[in-house]
Amino acid sequence: MGLLNALWAFRGFILSSVKREIQAKYRNSLFGFAWMVIQPLSMIIVYTVIFSQLMRSRLPGVEGDFAYSIYLCAGILTWGLFAEIMHRMVAVFVDNANLIKKLNFPRLCLPLIVVLSAGVNFAIILGLFFAFLLLSGTFPGWSALALLPLLLIQVMFATGLGGIFGVINVFFRDVGQMFGVLIQFWFWFTPIVYPVSVLPEWTASLLHLNPLLPLMEAYQGILVSGQWPHWERIAPTAAIALLLCLYAVLLFRKHAGDMVDEL
């Protein structure tokens, strides 16, 4: 409760930091905040035109001109949220070294700022994607509500794991470089651009070691076919995400003093 009270007391600092980050991202650009819409909209249009109209790509066992485009967007959009939080969490303490050394505030405000900033970007992208699904007559219906708990689990997973890497990165900067390589392998080890059914059996069995697999299959099942997730398959990933968050907080508290000296 003490931690939550401290974060609540600094809610003004957190919200103003999120606003400042978003403004800084588009400052000095000609179209300003319009880029928040232009970039994701162009990605959705490109994937739709190229894969559904030009390449005529189809998902095995799924009818519909837009099925593969929606499958691709479902994976890439949610992976984008995961990767953005992870990338920023790994460097969050190093990038804010001056702030940590000069100001007295709950250091866990920094991960919260990262999550909220990434969440605002993702909400805009998801809103545009929903608009595309409505216009194309492929909106999944009530099963779209299941996206909320799935996204919460994914954000917890990224925040917890990214926070652990972030603490270690203060003492061993190789972690930041290593993470860039890891995330690339992890992307292709996750069924985002390909369905598991097209892989050889031995390769498909390896993918089940990936804790993001149940989440990704749930996203794709909802958005492509309107299927409700199999929650029993997602429960282990949710448990891992919770444990990662708890361990990240414990690790941060244990090394908070040493981190200030190291920075």
mmCIF file of C-alpha atoms in Angstrom:
data_model
loop_
_atom_site.group_PDB
_atom_site.id
_atom_site.type_symbol
_atom_site.label_atom_id
_atom_site.label_comp_id
_atom_site.label_asym_id
_atom_site.label_seq_id
_atom_site.Cartn_x
_atom_site.Cartn_y
_atom_site.Cartn_z
ATOM 1 C CA MET A 1 0.000 0.000 0.000
ATOM 2 C CA GLY A 2 2.896 2.323 0.761
ATOM 3 C CA LEU A 3 4.177 2.015 -2.795
ATOM 4 C CA LEU A 4 0.731 2.654 -4.307
ATOM 5 C CA ASN A 5 0.204 5.674 -2.045
ATOM 6 C CA ALA A 6 3.577 7.085 -3.096
ATOM 7 C CA LEU A 7 2.762 6.627 -6.784
ATOM 8 C CA TRP A 8 -0.664 8.235 -6.284
ATOM 9 C CA ALA A 9 0.911 11.197 -4.516
ATOM 10 C CA PHE A 10 3.098 11.744 -7.599
ATOM 11 C CA ARG A 11 0.273 11.255 -10.130
ATOM 12 C CA GLY A 12 0.696 14.832 -11.362
ATOM 13 C CA PHE A 13 4.376 14.227 -12.083
ATOM 14 C CA ILE A 14 3.554 10.958 -13.864
ATOM 15 C CA LEU A 15 0.820 12.427 -16.069
ATOM 16 C CA SER A 16 2.820 15.544 -16.951
ATOM 17 C CA SER A 17 5.809 13.333 -17.857
ATOM 18 C CA VAL A 18 3.639 11.213 -20.165
ATOM 19 C CA LYS A 19 2.271 14.364 -21.820
ATOM 20 C CA ARG A 20 5.779 15.804 -22.177
ATOM 21 C CA GLU A 21 7.067 12.579 -23.760
ATOM 22 C CA ILE A 22 4.298 12.542 -26.358
ATOM 23 C CA GLN A 23 4.793 16.229 -27.159
ATOM 24 C CA ALA A 24 8.564 15.785 -27.437
ATOM 25 C CA LYS A 25 8.122 12.889 -29.851
ATOM 26 C CA TYR A 26 6.357 15.055 -32.442
ATOM 27 C CA ARG A 27 7.879 18.451 -31.642
ATOM 28 C CA ASN A 28 9.415 20.281 -34.610
ATOM 29 C CA SER A 29 7.667 17.983 -37.100
ATOM 30 C CA LEU A 30 5.506 19.546 -39.802
ATOM 31 C CA PHE A 31 2.415 17.404 -39.171
ATOM 32 C CA GLY A 32 2.869 17.153 -35.394
ATOM 33 C CA PHE A 33 0.349 14.871 -33.683
ATOM 34 C CA ALA A 34 -1.061 13.816 -37.067
ATOM 35 C CA TRP A 35 1.849 11.335 -37.242
ATOM 36 C CA MET A 36 0.195 9.406 -34.406
ATOM 37 C CA VAL A 37 -2.547 8.556 -36.918
ATOM 38 C CA ILE A 38 -0.628 8.578 -40.206
ATOM 39 C CA GLN A 39 1.996 5.989 -39.236
ATOM 40 C CA PRO A 40 -0.306 3.182 -37.973
ATOM 41 C CA LEU A 41 -2.903 3.924 -40.645
ATOM 42 C CA SER A 42 -0.296 3.598 -43.397
ATOM 43 C CA MET A 43 0.877 0.284 -41.928
ATOM 44 C CA ILE A 44 -2.656 -1.150 -41.891
ATOM 45 C CA ILE A 45 -3.293 0.025 -45.466
ATOM 46 C CA VAL A 46 0.023 -1.360 -46.732
ATOM 47 C CA TYR A 47 -0.512 -4.776 -45.151
ATOM 48 C CA THR A 48 -4.085 -4.918 -46.413
ATOM 49 C CA VAL A 49 -3.272 -3.926 -49.991
ATOM 50 C CA ILE A 50 -0.117 -6.018 -50.322
ATOM 51 C CA PHE A 51 -1.231 -9.238 -48.654
ATOM 52 C CA SER A 52 -4.960 -9.330 -49.443
ATOM 53 C CA GLN A 53 -5.026 -7.720 -52.882
ATOM 54 C CA LEU A 54 -1.593 -8.082 -54.507
ATOM 55 C CA MET A 55 -0.199 -11.303 -53.006
ATOM 56 C CA ARG A 56 -3.641 -12.854 -52.419
ATOM 57 C CA SER A 57 -2.272 -14.465 -49.250
ATOM 58 C CA ARG A 58 -4.688 -16.766 -47.460
ATOM 59 C CA LEU A 59 -4.736 -18.384 -44.023
ATOM 60 C CA PRO A 60 -5.031 -22.175 -44.040
ATOM 61 C CA GLY A 61 -8.626 -23.117 -43.202
ATOM 62 C CA VAL A 62 -9.882 -19.507 -42.951
ATOM 63 C CA GLU A 63 -12.069 -17.851 -45.591
ATOM 64 C CA GLY A 64 -12.059 -14.121 -46.284
ATOM 65 C CA ASP A 65 -9.990 -11.720 -48.360
ATOM 66 C CA PHE A 66 -8.703 -9.853 -45.307
ATOM 67 C CA ALA A 67 -8.047 -12.858 -43.043
ATOM 68 C CA TYR A 68 -4.259 -12.915 -43.443
ATOM 69 C CA SER A 69 -3.999 -9.112 -43.241
ATOM 70 C CA ILE A 70 -5.971 -9.119 -39.980
ATOM 71 C CA TYR A 71 -3.885 -12.050 -38.687
ATOM 72 C CA LEU A 72 -0.719 -10.098 -39.480
ATOM 73 C CA CYS A 73 -1.962 -6.843 -37.930
ATOM 74 C CA ALA A 74 -3.190 -8.663 -34.798
ATOM 75 C CA GLY A 75 0.294 -10.034 -34.203
ATOM 76 C CA ILE A 76 2.379 -7.049 -35.263
ATOM 77 C CA LEU A 77 0.319 -4.419 -33.411
ATOM 78 C CA THR A 78 0.332 -6.289 -30.098
ATOM 79 C CA TRP A 79 3.988 -7.277 -30.520
ATOM 80 C CA GLY A 80 4.739 -3.598 -31.130
ATOM 81 C CA LEU A 81 3.284 -2.719 -27.725
ATOM 82 C CA PHE A 82 5.295 -5.506 -26.083
ATOM 83 C CA ALA A 83 8.547 -4.543 -27.819
ATOM 84 C CA GLU A 84 8.131 -0.806 -27.122
ATOM 85 C CA ILE A 85 7.622 -1.366 -23.396
ATOM 86 C CA MET A 86 10.486 -3.857 -23.224
ATOM 87 C CA HIS A 87 12.926 -1.645 -25.161
ATOM 88 C CA ARG A 88 12.180 1.382 -23.019
ATOM 89 C CA MET A 89 12.134 -0.517 -19.729
ATOM 90 C CA VAL A 90 15.606 -1.951 -20.350
ATOM 91 C CA ALA A 91 17.020 1.587 -20.637
ATOM 92 C CA VAL A 92 14.612 3.434 -18.333
ATOM 93 C CA PHE A 93 16.992 3.903 -15.395
ATOM 94 C CA VAL A 94 20.077 4.666 -17.506
ATOM 95 C CA ASP A 95 18.207 7.168 -19.699
ATOM 96 C CA ASN A 96 16.837 8.965 -16.623
ATOM 97 C CA ALA A 97 20.097 8.972 -14.655
ATOM 98 C CA ASN A 98 20.176 12.765 -14.268
ATOM 99 C CA LEU A 99 16.578 12.859 -13.081
ATOM 100 C CA ILE A 100 17.198 10.080 -10.558
ATOM 101 C CA LYS A 101 20.283 11.805 -9.146
ATOM 102 C CA LYS A 102 18.798 15.317 -8.946
ATOM 103 C CA LEU A 103 15.177 14.826 -7.882
ATOM 104 C CA ASN A 104 13.581 12.966 -4.999
ATOM 105 C CA PHE A 105 10.612 10.970 -6.233
ATOM 106 C CA PRO A 106 9.478 7.310 -6.214
ATOM 107 C CA ARG A 107 11.727 5.707 -8.822
ATOM 108 C CA LEU A 108 8.943 3.317 -9.821
ATOM 109 C CA CYS A 109 7.203 6.332 -11.386
ATOM 110 C CA LEU A 110 9.570 5.843 -14.338
ATOM 111 C CA PRO A 111 8.275 2.384 -15.409
ATOM 112 C CA LEU A 112 4.717 3.670 -14.991
ATOM 113 C CA ILE A 113 5.458 6.602 -17.311
ATOM 114 C CA VAL A 114 6.842 4.159 -19.886
ATOM 115 C CA VAL A 115 3.729 1.953 -19.717
ATOM 116 C CA LEU A 116 1.265 4.856 -19.906
ATOM 117 C CA SER A 117 3.105 6.510 -22.791
ATOM 118 C CA ALA A 118 3.199 3.244 -24.757
ATOM 119 C CA GLY A 119 -0.449 2.630 -23.836
ATOM 120 C CA VAL A 120 -1.565 5.963 -25.316
ATOM 121 C CA ASN A 121 0.196 5.177 -28.602
ATOM 122 C CA PHE A 122 -1.267 1.683 -28.703
ATOM 123 C CA ALA A 123 -4.798 2.912 -27.930
ATOM 124 C CA ILE A 124 -4.682 5.170 -30.989
ATOM 125 C CA ILE A 125 -3.348 2.361 -33.184
ATOM 126 C CA LEU A 126 -5.960 -0.106 -31.895
ATOM 127 C CA GLY A 127 -8.714 2.458 -32.447
ATOM 128 C CA LEU A 128 -7.684 2.825 -36.086
ATOM 129 C CA PHE A 129 -7.498 -0.945 -36.493
ATOM 130 C CA PHE A 130 -11.006 -1.326 -35.033
ATOM 131 C CA ALA A 131 -12.219 1.318 -37.500
ATOM 132 C CA PHE A 132 -10.736 -0.759 -40.330
ATOM 133 C CA LEU A 133 -12.448 -3.927 -39.014
ATOM 134 C CA LEU A 134 -15.805 -2.129 -38.812
ATOM 135 C CA LEU A 135 -15.492 -0.669 -42.310
ATOM 136 C CA SER A 136 -14.460 -4.029 -43.784
ATOM 137 C CA GLY A 137 -17.285 -5.870 -41.983
ATOM 138 C CA THR A 138 -14.846 -8.089 -40.067
ATOM 139 C CA PHE A 139 -15.228 -6.728 -36.526
ATOM 140 C CA PRO A 140 -15.120 -9.748 -34.160
ATOM 141 C CA GLY A 141 -18.061 -8.687 -31.954
ATOM 142 C CA TRP A 142 -18.272 -9.163 -28.190
ATOM 143 C CA SER A 143 -15.164 -11.345 -28.105
ATOM 144 C CA ALA A 144 -13.169 -8.112 -28.632
ATOM 145 C CA LEU A 145 -13.728 -7.440 -24.921
ATOM 146 C CA ALA A 146 -11.350 -10.313 -24.178
ATOM 147 C CA LEU A 147 -8.531 -8.195 -25.601
ATOM 148 C CA LEU A 148 -8.456 -6.111 -22.411
ATOM 149 C CA PRO A 149 -7.336 -8.857 -19.974
ATOM 150 C CA LEU A 150 -4.980 -10.240 -22.611
ATOM 151 C CA LEU A 151 -3.340 -6.842 -23.071
ATOM 152 C CA LEU A 152 -3.082 -6.414 -19.295
ATOM 153 C CA ILE A 153 -1.232 -9.741 -19.019
ATOM 154 C CA GLN A 154 1.081 -8.788 -21.880
ATOM 155 C CA VAL A 155 1.846 -5.361 -20.391
ATOM 156 C CA MET A 156 2.586 -6.975 -17.007
ATOM 157 C CA PHE A 157 4.882 -9.494 -18.709
ATOM 158 C CA ALA A 158 6.769 -6.781 -20.609
ATOM 159 C CA THR A 159 6.984 -4.483 -17.577
ATOM 160 C CA GLY A 160 8.204 -7.221 -15.250
ATOM 161 C CA LEU A 161 10.789 -8.701 -17.603
ATOM 162 C CA GLY A 162 11.852 -5.274 -18.883
ATOM 163 C CA GLY A 163 12.178 -4.011 -15.311
ATOM 164 C CA ILE A 164 14.479 -6.912 -14.382
ATOM 165 C CA PHE A 165 16.639 -6.240 -17.450
ATOM 166 C CA GLY A 166 16.511 -2.506 -16.637
ATOM 167 C CA VAL A 167 17.964 -2.994 -13.148
ATOM 168 C CA ILE A 168 20.688 -5.349 -14.407
ATOM 169 C CA ASN A 169 21.475 -2.946 -17.283
ATOM 170 C CA VAL A 170 22.526 -0.288 -14.767
ATOM 171 C CA PHE A 171 25.412 -2.514 -13.644
ATOM 172 C CA PHE A 172 26.095 -4.422 -16.882
ATOM 173 C CA ARG A 173 25.478 -2.280 -19.973
ATOM 174 C CA ASP A 174 25.942 -5.307 -22.243
ATOM 175 C CA VAL A 175 22.411 -6.286 -21.236
ATOM 176 C CA GLY A 176 20.983 -3.436 -23.327
ATOM 177 C CA GLN A 177 22.917 -4.561 -26.411
ATOM 178 C CA MET A 178 22.096 -8.214 -25.829
ATOM 179 C CA PHE A 179 18.421 -7.403 -25.501
ATOM 180 C CA GLY A 180 18.341 -5.922 -29.033
ATOM 181 C CA VAL A 181 19.490 -9.300 -30.399
ATOM 182 C CA LEU A 182 17.175 -11.284 -28.125
ATOM 183 C CA ILE A 183 14.057 -9.387 -29.165
ATOM 184 C CA GLN A 184 14.763 -10.068 -32.852
ATOM 185 C CA PHE A 185 15.000 -13.821 -32.290
ATOM 186 C CA TRP A 186 11.945 -13.693 -30.041
ATOM 187 C CA PHE A 187 9.900 -11.998 -32.800
ATOM 188 C CA TRP A 188 10.558 -14.820 -35.263
ATOM 189 C CA PHE A 189 10.101 -17.429 -32.525
ATOM 190 C CA THR A 190 6.537 -16.120 -32.102
ATOM 191 C CA PRO A 191 3.835 -16.964 -34.690
ATOM 192 C CA ILE A 192 3.188 -13.418 -35.888
ATOM 193 C CA VAL A 193 3.749 -13.567 -39.642
ATOM 194 C CA TYR A 194 3.162 -17.313 -39.999
ATOM 195 C CA PRO A 195 0.586 -19.721 -38.528
ATOM 196 C CA VAL A 196 1.890 -22.595 -36.395
ATOM 197 C CA SER A 197 0.066 -25.068 -38.643
ATOM 198 C CA VAL A 198 2.505 -24.488 -41.550
ATOM 199 C CA LEU A 199 5.559 -25.478 -39.470
ATOM 200 C CA PRO A 200 7.076 -28.964 -39.190
ATOM 201 C CA GLU A 201 5.831 -30.822 -36.106
ATOM 202 C CA TRP A 202 9.183 -30.664 -34.256
ATOM 203 C CA THR A 203 9.405 -26.892 -34.806
ATOM 204 C CA ALA A 204 5.812 -26.312 -33.723
ATOM 205 C CA SER A 205 6.448 -28.209 -30.476
ATOM 206 C CA LEU A 206 9.400 -25.899 -29.706
ATOM 207 C CA LEU A 207 7.144 -22.850 -30.020
ATOM 208 C CA HIS A 208 5.143 -24.055 -27.020
ATOM 209 C CA LEU A 209 8.158 -23.075 -24.890
ATOM 210 C CA ASN A 210 7.400 -19.467 -25.818
ATOM 211 C CA PRO A 211 5.185 -17.909 -23.088
ATOM 212 C CA LEU A 212 3.860 -15.363 -25.580
ATOM 213 C CA LEU A 213 2.450 -18.085 -27.857
ATOM 214 C CA PRO A 214 -0.914 -18.446 -26.017
ATOM 215 C CA LEU A 215 -1.382 -14.669 -25.985
ATOM 216 C CA MET A 216 -0.613 -14.307 -29.670
ATOM 217 C CA GLU A 217 -2.916 -17.175 -30.627
ATOM 218 C CA ALA A 218 -5.659 -15.611 -28.504
ATOM 219 C CA TYR A 219 -5.282 -12.213 -30.223
ATOM 220 C CA GLN A 220 -5.368 -13.816 -33.646
ATOM 221 C CA GLY A 221 -8.306 -16.071 -32.732
ATOM 222 C CA ILE A 222 -10.348 -13.081 -31.534
ATOM 223 C CA LEU A 223 -9.573 -10.725 -34.395
ATOM 224 C CA VAL A 224 -9.591 -13.240 -37.253
ATOM 225 C CA SER A 225 -12.397 -15.595 -36.206
ATOM 226 C CA GLY A 226 -14.167 -13.902 -33.272
ATOM 227 C CA GLN A 227 -13.192 -16.811 -30.986
ATOM 228 C CA TRP A 228 -13.056 -16.386 -27.213
ATOM 229 C CA PRO A 229 -9.634 -17.253 -25.776
ATOM 230 C CA HIS A 230 -8.897 -20.554 -24.066
ATOM 231 C CA TRP A 231 -8.170 -19.036 -20.655
ATOM 232 C CA GLU A 232 -6.726 -22.257 -19.240
ATOM 233 C CA ARG A 233 -3.923 -22.017 -21.827
ATOM 234 C CA ILE A 234 -3.247 -18.387 -20.930
ATOM 235 C CA ALA A 235 -3.180 -18.934 -17.148
ATOM 236 C CA PRO A 236 0.524 -20.036 -17.041
ATOM 237 C CA THR A 237 1.574 -16.907 -18.965
ATOM 238 C CA ALA A 238 -0.466 -14.752 -16.565
ATOM 239 C CA ALA A 239 1.229 -16.441 -13.591
ATOM 240 C CA ILE A 240 4.689 -15.858 -15.126
ATOM 241 C CA ALA A 241 3.812 -12.190 -15.790
ATOM 242 C CA LEU A 242 2.751 -11.692 -12.157
ATOM 243 C CA LEU A 243 5.905 -13.364 -10.838
ATOM 244 C CA LEU A 244 8.095 -11.255 -13.144
ATOM 245 C CA CYS A 245 6.472 -8.048 -11.851
ATOM 246 C CA LEU A 246 6.934 -9.082 -8.217
ATOM 247 C CA TYR A 247 10.557 -10.090 -8.775
ATOM 248 C CA ALA A 248 11.265 -6.835 -10.657
ATOM 249 C CA VAL A 249 10.003 -4.790 -7.688
ATOM 250 C CA LEU A 250 12.022 -6.872 -5.212
ATOM 251 C CA LEU A 251 15.153 -6.599 -7.363
ATOM 252 C CA PHE A 252 14.694 -2.842 -7.713
ATOM 253 C CA ARG A 253 14.218 -2.338 -3.973
ATOM 254 C CA LYS A 254 17.288 -4.443 -3.199
ATOM 255 C CA HIS A 255 19.557 -2.483 -5.543
ATOM 256 C CA ALA A 256 17.931 0.992 -5.507
ATOM 257 C CA GLY A 257 20.749 2.543 -3.457
ATOM 258 C CA ASP A 258 23.527 0.904 -5.480
ATOM 259 C CA MET A 259 21.845 2.009 -8.719
ATOM 260 C CA VAL A 260 22.081 5.698 -7.777
ATOM 261 C CA ASP A 261 25.806 5.294 -7.059
ATOM 262 C CA GLU A 262 26.371 3.385 -10.308
ATOM 263 C CA LEU A 263 24.483 5.960 -12.397
#
